[in-house]
MMTF fields as JSON, N, C-alpha, C and O atoms, coordinates in Angstrom:
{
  "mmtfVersion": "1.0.0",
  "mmtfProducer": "UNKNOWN",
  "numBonds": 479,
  "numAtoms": 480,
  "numGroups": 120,
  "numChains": 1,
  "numModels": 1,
  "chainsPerModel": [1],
  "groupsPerChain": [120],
  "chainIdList": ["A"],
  "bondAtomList": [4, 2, 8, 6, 12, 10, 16, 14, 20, 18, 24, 22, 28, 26, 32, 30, 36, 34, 40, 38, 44, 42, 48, 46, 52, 50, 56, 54, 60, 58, 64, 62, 68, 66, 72, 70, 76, 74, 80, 78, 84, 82, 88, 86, 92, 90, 96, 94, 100, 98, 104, 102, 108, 106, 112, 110, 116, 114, 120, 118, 124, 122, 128, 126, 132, 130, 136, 134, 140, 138, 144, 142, 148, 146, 152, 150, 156, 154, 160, 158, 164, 162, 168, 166, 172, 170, 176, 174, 180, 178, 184, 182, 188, 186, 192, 190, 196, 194, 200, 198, 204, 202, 208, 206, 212, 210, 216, 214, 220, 218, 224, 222, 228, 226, 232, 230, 236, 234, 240, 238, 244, 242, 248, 246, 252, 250, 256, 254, 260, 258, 264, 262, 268, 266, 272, 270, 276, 274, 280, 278, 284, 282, 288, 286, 292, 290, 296, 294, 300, 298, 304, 302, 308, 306, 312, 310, 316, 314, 320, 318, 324, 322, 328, 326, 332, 330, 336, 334, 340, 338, 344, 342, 348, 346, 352, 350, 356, 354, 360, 358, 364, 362, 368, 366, 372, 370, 376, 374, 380, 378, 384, 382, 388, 386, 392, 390, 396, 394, 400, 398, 404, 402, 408, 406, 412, 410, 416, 414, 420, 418, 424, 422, 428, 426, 432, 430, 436, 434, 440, 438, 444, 442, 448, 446, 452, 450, 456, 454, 460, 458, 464, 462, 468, 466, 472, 470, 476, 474],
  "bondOrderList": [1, 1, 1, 1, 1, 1, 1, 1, 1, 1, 1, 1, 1, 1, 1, 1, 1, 1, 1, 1, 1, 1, 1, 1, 1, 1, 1, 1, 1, 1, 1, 1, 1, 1, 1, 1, 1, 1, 1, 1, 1, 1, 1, 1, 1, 1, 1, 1, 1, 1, 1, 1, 1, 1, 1, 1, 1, 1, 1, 1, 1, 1, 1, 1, 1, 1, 1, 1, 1, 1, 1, 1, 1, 1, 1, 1, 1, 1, 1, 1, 1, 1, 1, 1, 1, 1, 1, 1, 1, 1, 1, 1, 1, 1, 1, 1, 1, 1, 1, 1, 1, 1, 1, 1, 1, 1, 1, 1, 1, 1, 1, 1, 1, 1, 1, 1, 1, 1, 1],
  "groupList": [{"groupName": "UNK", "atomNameList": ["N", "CA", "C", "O"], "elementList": ["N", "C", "C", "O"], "formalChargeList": [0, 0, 0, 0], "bondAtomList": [1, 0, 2, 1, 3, 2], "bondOrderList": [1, 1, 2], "singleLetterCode": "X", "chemCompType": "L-PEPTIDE LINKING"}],
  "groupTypeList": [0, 0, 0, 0, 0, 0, 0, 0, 0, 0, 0, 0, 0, 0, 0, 0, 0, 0, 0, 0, 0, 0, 0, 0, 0, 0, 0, 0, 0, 0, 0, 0, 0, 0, 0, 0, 0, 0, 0, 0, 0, 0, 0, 0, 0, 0, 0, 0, 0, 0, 0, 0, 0, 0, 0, 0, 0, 0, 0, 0, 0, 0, 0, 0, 0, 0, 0, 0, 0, 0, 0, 0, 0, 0, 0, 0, 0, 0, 0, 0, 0, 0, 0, 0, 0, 0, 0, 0, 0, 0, 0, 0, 0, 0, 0, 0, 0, 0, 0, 0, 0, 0, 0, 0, 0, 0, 0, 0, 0, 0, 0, 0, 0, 0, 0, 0, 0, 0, 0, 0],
  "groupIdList": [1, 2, 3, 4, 5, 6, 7, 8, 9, 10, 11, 12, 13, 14, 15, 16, 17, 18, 19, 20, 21, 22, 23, 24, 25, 26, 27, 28, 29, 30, 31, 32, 33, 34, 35, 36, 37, 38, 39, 40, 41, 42, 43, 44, 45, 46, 47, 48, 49, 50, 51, 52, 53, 54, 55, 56, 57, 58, 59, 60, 61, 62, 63, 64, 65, 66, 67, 68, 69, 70, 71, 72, 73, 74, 75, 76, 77, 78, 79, 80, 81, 82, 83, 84, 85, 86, 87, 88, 89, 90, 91, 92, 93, 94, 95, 96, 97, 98, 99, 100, 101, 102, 103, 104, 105, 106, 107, 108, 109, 110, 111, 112, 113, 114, 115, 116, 117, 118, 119, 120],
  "secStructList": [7, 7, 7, 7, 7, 7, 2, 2, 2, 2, 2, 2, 2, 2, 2, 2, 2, 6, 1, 7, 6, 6, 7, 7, 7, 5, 2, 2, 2, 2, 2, 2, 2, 2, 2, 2, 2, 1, 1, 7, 7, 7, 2, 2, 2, 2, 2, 2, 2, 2, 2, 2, 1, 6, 6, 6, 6, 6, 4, 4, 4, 7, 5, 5, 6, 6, 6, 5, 7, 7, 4, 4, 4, 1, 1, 6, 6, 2, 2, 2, 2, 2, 2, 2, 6, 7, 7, 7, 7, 6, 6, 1, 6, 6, 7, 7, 7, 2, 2, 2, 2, 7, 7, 7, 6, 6, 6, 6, 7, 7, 7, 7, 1, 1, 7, 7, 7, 7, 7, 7],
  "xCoordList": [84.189, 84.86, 83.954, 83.301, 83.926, 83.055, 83.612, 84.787, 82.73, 83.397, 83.905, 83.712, 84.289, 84.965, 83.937, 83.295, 83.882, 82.869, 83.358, 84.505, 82.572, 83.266, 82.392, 81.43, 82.622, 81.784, 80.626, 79.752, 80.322, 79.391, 78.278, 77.098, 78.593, 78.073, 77.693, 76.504, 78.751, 78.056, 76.987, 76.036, 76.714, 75.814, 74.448, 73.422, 74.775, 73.107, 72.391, 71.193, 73.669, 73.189, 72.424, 71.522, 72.952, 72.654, 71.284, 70.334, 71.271, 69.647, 68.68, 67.617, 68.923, 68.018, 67.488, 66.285, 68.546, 68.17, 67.559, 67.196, 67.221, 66.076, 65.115, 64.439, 64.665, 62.939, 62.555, 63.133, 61.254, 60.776, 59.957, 59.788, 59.363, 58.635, 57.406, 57.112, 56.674, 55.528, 55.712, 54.742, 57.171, 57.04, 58.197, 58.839, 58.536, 59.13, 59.779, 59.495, 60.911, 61.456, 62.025, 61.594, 62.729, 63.233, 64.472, 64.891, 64.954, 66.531, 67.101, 68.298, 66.268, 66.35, 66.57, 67.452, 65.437, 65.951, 66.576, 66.764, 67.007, 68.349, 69.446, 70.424, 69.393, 70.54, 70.724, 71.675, 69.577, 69.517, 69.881, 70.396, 69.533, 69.567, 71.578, 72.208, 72.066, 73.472, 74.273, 74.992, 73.956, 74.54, 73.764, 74.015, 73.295, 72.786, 74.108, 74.649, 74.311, 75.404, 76.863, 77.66, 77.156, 78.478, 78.985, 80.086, 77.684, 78.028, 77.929, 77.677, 78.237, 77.829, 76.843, 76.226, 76.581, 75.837, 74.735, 74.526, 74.24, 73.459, 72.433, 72.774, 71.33, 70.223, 71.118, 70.949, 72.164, 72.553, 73.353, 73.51, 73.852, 75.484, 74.088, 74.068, 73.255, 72.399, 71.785, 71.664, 71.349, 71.13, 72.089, 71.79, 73.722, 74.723, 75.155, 75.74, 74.579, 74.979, 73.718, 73.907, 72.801, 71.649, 71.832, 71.225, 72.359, 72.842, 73.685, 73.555, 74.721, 75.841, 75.237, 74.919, 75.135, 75.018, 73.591, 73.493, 72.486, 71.191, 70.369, 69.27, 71.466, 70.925, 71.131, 70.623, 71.947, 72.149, 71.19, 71.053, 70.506, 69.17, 67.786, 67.767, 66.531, 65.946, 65.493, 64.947, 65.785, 65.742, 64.506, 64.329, 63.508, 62.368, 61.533, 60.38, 62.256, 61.548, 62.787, 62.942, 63.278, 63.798, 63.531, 64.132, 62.569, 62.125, 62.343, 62.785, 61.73, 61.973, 60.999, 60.078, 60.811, 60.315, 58.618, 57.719, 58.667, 56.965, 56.511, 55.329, 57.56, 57.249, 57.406, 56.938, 57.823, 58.528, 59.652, 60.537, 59.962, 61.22, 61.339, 60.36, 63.123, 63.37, 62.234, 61.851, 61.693, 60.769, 61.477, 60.669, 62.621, 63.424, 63.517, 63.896, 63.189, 62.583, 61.552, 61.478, 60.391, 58.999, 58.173, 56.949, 58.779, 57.974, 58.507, 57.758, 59.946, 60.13, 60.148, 60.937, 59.589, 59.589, 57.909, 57.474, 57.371, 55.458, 54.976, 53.836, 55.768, 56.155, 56.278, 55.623, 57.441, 57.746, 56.203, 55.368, 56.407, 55.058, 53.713, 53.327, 53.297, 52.409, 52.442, 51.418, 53.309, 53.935, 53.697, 52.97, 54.799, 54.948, 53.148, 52.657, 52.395, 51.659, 51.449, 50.372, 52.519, 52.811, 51.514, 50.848, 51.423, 50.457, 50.426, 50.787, 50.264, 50.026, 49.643, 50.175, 49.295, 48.628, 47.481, 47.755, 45.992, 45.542, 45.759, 45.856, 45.872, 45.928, 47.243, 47.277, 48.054, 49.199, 49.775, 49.907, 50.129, 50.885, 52.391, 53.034, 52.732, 53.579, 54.218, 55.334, 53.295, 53.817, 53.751, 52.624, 54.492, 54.068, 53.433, 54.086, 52.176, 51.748, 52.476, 52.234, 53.352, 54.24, 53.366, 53.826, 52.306, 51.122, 51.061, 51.284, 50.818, 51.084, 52.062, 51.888, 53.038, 54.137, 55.585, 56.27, 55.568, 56.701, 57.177, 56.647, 58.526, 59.71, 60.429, 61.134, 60.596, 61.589, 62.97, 62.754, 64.059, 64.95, 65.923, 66.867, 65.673, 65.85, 65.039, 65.192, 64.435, 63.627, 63.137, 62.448, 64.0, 64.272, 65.323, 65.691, 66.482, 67.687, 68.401, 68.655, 68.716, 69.703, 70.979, 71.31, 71.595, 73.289, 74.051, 73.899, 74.952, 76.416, 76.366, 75.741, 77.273, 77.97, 79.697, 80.611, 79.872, 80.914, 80.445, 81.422, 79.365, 78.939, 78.061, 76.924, 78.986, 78.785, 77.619, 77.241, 77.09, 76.205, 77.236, 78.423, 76.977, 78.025, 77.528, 76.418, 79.059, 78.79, 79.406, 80.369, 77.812, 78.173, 79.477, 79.462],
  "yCoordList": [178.909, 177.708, 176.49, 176.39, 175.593, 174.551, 173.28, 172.972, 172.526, 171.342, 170.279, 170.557, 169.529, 168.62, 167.259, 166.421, 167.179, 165.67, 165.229, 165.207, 164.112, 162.682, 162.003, 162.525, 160.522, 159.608, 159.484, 159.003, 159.913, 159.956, 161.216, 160.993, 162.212, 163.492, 162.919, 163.044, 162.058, 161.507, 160.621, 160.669, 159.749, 159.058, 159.2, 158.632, 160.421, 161.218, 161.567, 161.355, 162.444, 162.557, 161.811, 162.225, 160.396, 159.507, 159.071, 158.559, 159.242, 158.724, 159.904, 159.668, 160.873, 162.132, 161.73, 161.671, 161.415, 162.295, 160.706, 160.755, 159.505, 158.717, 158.73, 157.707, 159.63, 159.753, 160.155, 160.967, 159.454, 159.484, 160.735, 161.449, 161.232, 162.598, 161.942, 160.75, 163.264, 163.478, 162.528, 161.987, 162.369, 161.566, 162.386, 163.253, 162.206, 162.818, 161.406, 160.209, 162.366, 161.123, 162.14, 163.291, 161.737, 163.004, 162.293, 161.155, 163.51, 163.872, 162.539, 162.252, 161.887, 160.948, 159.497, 158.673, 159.455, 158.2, 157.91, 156.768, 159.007, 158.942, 158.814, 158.296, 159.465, 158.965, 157.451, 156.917, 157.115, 155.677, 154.524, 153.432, 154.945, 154.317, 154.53, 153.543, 155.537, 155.694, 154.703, 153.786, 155.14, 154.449, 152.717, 151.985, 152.326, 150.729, 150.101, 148.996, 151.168, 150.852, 150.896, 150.051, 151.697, 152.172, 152.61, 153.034, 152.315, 152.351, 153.903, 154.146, 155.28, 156.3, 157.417, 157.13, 158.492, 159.005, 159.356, 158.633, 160.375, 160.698, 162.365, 162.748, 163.0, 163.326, 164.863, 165.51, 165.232, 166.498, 166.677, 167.664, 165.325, 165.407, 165.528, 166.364, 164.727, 165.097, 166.327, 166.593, 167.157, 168.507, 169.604, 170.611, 169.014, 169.805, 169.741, 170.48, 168.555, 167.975, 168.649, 168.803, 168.916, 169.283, 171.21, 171.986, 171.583, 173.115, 173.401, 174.255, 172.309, 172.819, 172.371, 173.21, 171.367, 170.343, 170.067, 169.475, 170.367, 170.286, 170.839, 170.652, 171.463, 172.255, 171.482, 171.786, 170.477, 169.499, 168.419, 167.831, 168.128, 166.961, 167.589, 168.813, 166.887, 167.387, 167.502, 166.53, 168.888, 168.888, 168.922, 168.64, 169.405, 169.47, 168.393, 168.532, 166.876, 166.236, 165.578, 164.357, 166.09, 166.015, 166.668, 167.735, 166.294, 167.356, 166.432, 165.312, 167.66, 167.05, 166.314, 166.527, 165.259, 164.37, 164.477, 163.636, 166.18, 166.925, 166.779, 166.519, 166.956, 167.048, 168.605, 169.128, 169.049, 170.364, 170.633, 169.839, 172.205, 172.489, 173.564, 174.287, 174.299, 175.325, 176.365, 175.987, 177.69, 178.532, 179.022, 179.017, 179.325, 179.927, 179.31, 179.838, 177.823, 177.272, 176.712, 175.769, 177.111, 176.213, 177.269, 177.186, 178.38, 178.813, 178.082, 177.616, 178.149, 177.247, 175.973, 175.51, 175.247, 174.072, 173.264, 172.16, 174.765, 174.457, 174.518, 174.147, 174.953, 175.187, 173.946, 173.511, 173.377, 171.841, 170.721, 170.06, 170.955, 170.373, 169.921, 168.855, 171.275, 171.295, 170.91, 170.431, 170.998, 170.469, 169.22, 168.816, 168.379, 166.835, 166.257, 165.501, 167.036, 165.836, 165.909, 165.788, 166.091, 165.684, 166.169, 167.203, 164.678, 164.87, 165.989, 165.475, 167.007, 168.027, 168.016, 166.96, 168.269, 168.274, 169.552, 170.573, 169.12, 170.329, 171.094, 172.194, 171.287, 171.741, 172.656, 173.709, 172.159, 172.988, 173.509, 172.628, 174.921, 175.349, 174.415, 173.857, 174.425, 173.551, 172.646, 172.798, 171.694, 170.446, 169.254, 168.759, 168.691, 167.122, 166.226, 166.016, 165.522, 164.922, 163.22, 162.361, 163.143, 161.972, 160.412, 159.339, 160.596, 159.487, 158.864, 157.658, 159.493, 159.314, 159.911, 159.719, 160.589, 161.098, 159.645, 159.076, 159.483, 159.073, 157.882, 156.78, 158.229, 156.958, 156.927, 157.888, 155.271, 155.341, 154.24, 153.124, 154.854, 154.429, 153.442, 153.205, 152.603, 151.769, 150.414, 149.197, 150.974, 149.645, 149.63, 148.87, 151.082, 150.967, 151.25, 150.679, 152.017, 152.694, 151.76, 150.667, 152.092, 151.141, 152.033, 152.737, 151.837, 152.44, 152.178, 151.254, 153.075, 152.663, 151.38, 150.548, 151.114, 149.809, 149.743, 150.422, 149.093, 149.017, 149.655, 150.203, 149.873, 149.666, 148.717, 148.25, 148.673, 146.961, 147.424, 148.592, 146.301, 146.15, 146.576, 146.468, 146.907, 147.298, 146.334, 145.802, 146.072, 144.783, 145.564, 146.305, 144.728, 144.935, 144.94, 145.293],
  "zCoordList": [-151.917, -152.377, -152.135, -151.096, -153.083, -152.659, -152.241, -152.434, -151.649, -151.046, -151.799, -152.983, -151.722, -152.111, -153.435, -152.801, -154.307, -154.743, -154.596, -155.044, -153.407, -153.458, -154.023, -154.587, -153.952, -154.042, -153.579, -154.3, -152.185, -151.836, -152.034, -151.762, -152.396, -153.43, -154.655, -154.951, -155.779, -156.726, -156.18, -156.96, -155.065, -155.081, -154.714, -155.088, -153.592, -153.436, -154.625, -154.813, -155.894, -156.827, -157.71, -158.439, -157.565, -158.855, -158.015, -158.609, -157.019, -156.561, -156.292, -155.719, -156.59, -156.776, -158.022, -158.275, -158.906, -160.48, -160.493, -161.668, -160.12, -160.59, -159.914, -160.02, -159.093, -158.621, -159.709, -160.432, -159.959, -160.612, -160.964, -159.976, -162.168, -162.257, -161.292, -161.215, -160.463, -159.999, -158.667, -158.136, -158.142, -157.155, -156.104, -156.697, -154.599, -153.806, -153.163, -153.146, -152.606, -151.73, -150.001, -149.93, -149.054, -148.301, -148.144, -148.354, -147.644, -147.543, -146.488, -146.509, -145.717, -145.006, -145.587, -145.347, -146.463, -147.419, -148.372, -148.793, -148.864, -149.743, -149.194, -149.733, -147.574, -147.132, -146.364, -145.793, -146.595, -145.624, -147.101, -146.861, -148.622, -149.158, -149.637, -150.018, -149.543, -149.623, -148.71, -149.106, -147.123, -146.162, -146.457, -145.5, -147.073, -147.276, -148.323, -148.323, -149.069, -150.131, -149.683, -150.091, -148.999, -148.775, -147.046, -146.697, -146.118, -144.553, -144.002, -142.822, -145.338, -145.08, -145.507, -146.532, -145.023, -145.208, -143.937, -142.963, -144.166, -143.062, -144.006, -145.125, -143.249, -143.758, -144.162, -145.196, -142.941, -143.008, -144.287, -145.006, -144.364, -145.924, -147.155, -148.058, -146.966, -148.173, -148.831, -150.027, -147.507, -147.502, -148.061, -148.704, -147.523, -148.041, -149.702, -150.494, -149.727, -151.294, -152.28, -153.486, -151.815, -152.773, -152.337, -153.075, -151.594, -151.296, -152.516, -153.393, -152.306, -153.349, -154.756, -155.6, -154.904, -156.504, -156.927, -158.002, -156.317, -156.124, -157.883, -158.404, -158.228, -159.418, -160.829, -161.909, -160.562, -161.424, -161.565, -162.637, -160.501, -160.188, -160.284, -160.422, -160.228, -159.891, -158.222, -157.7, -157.343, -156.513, -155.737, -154.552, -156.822, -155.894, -156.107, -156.513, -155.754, -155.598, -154.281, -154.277, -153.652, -152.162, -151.216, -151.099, -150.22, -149.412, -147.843, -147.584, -146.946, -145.381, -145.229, -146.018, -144.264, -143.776, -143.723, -143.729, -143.662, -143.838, -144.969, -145.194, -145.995, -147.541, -147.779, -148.791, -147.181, -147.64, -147.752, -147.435, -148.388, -148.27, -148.252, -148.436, -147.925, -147.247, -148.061, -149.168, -147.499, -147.392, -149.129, -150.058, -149.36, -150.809, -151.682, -152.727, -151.639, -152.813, -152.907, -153.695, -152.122, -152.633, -153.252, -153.144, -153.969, -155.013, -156.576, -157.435, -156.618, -157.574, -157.584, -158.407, -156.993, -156.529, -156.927, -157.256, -156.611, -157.129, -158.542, -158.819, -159.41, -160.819, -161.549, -162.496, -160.787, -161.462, -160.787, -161.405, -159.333, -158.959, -160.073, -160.552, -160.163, -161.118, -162.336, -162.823, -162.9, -164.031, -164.495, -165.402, -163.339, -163.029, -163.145, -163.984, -161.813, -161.529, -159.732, -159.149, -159.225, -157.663, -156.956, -156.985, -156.145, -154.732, -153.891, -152.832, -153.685, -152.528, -151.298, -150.955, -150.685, -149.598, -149.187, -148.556, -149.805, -149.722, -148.478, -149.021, -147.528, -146.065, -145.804, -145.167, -146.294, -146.484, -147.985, -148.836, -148.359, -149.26, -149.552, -148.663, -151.012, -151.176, -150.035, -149.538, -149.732, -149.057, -149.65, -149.623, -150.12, -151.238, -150.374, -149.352, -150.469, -149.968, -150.057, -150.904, -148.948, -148.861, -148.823, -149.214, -148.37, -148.478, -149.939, -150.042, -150.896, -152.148, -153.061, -154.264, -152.682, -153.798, -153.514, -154.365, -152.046, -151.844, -152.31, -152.169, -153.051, -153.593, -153.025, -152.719, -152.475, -151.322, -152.265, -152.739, -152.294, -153.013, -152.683, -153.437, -151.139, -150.718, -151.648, -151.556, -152.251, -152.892, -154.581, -155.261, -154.873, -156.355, -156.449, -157.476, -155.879, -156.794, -157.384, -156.876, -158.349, -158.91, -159.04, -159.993, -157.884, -158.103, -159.156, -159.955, -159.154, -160.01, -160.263, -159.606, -161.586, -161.303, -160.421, -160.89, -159.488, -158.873, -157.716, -157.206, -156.998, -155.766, -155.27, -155.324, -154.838, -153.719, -152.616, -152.526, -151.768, -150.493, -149.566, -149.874, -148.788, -147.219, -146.658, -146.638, -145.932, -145.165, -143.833, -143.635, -142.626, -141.706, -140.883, -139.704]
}
């Protein structure tokens, strides 16, 4: 059974699906850019949201803080990589090189309309 969409599921979403091609963001700043909008959110709800709904966005351009991701999708994940464009990291197998891939969506997303700033 799956969990619940809320609002805040649509909104991880809507800031997945505008990274840009050939660019990465992590599971951290999507949630820092959620909780900027709306007070919640955190790295783990993002993770759960791209588990369940992940297949609707493009996911492999959300990775951990390393620039990777779980071991079961970075073969399909190097596919689109290559594809796109994305920075690597020669030194490591599919690791996006966050030095140059990373979009941080605190300073582009453009949310919904009808979400407001959170006020302290």
């Amino acid at each position: 059974m799956q969990p619940e969409r809320t609002e805040l599921t649509e909104l991880v979403l809507d800031v997945v699906d505008q990274v840009p091609t050939g660019r990465a963001t992590t599971y951290g700043h999507v949630a820092e850019a959620v909780r900027a909008r709306t007070g919640h959110g955190h790295a783990r709800h993002v993770g759960q949201v791209m588990a369940t709904w992940g297949a609707e966005v493009p996911w492999w351009r959300v990775v951990r803080a390393d620039g990777t991701l779980p071991r079961q999708l970075r073969s399909g994940a190097l596919e689109h990589y290559h594809e796109e464009g994305t920075p690597l990291s020669p030194h490591v197998p599919v690791r996006v090189n966050l030095d140059r891939a990373l979009w941080d969506p605190a300073d582009a997303w453009v949310p919904p309309a009808g979400v407001g700033e959170h006020r302290a």
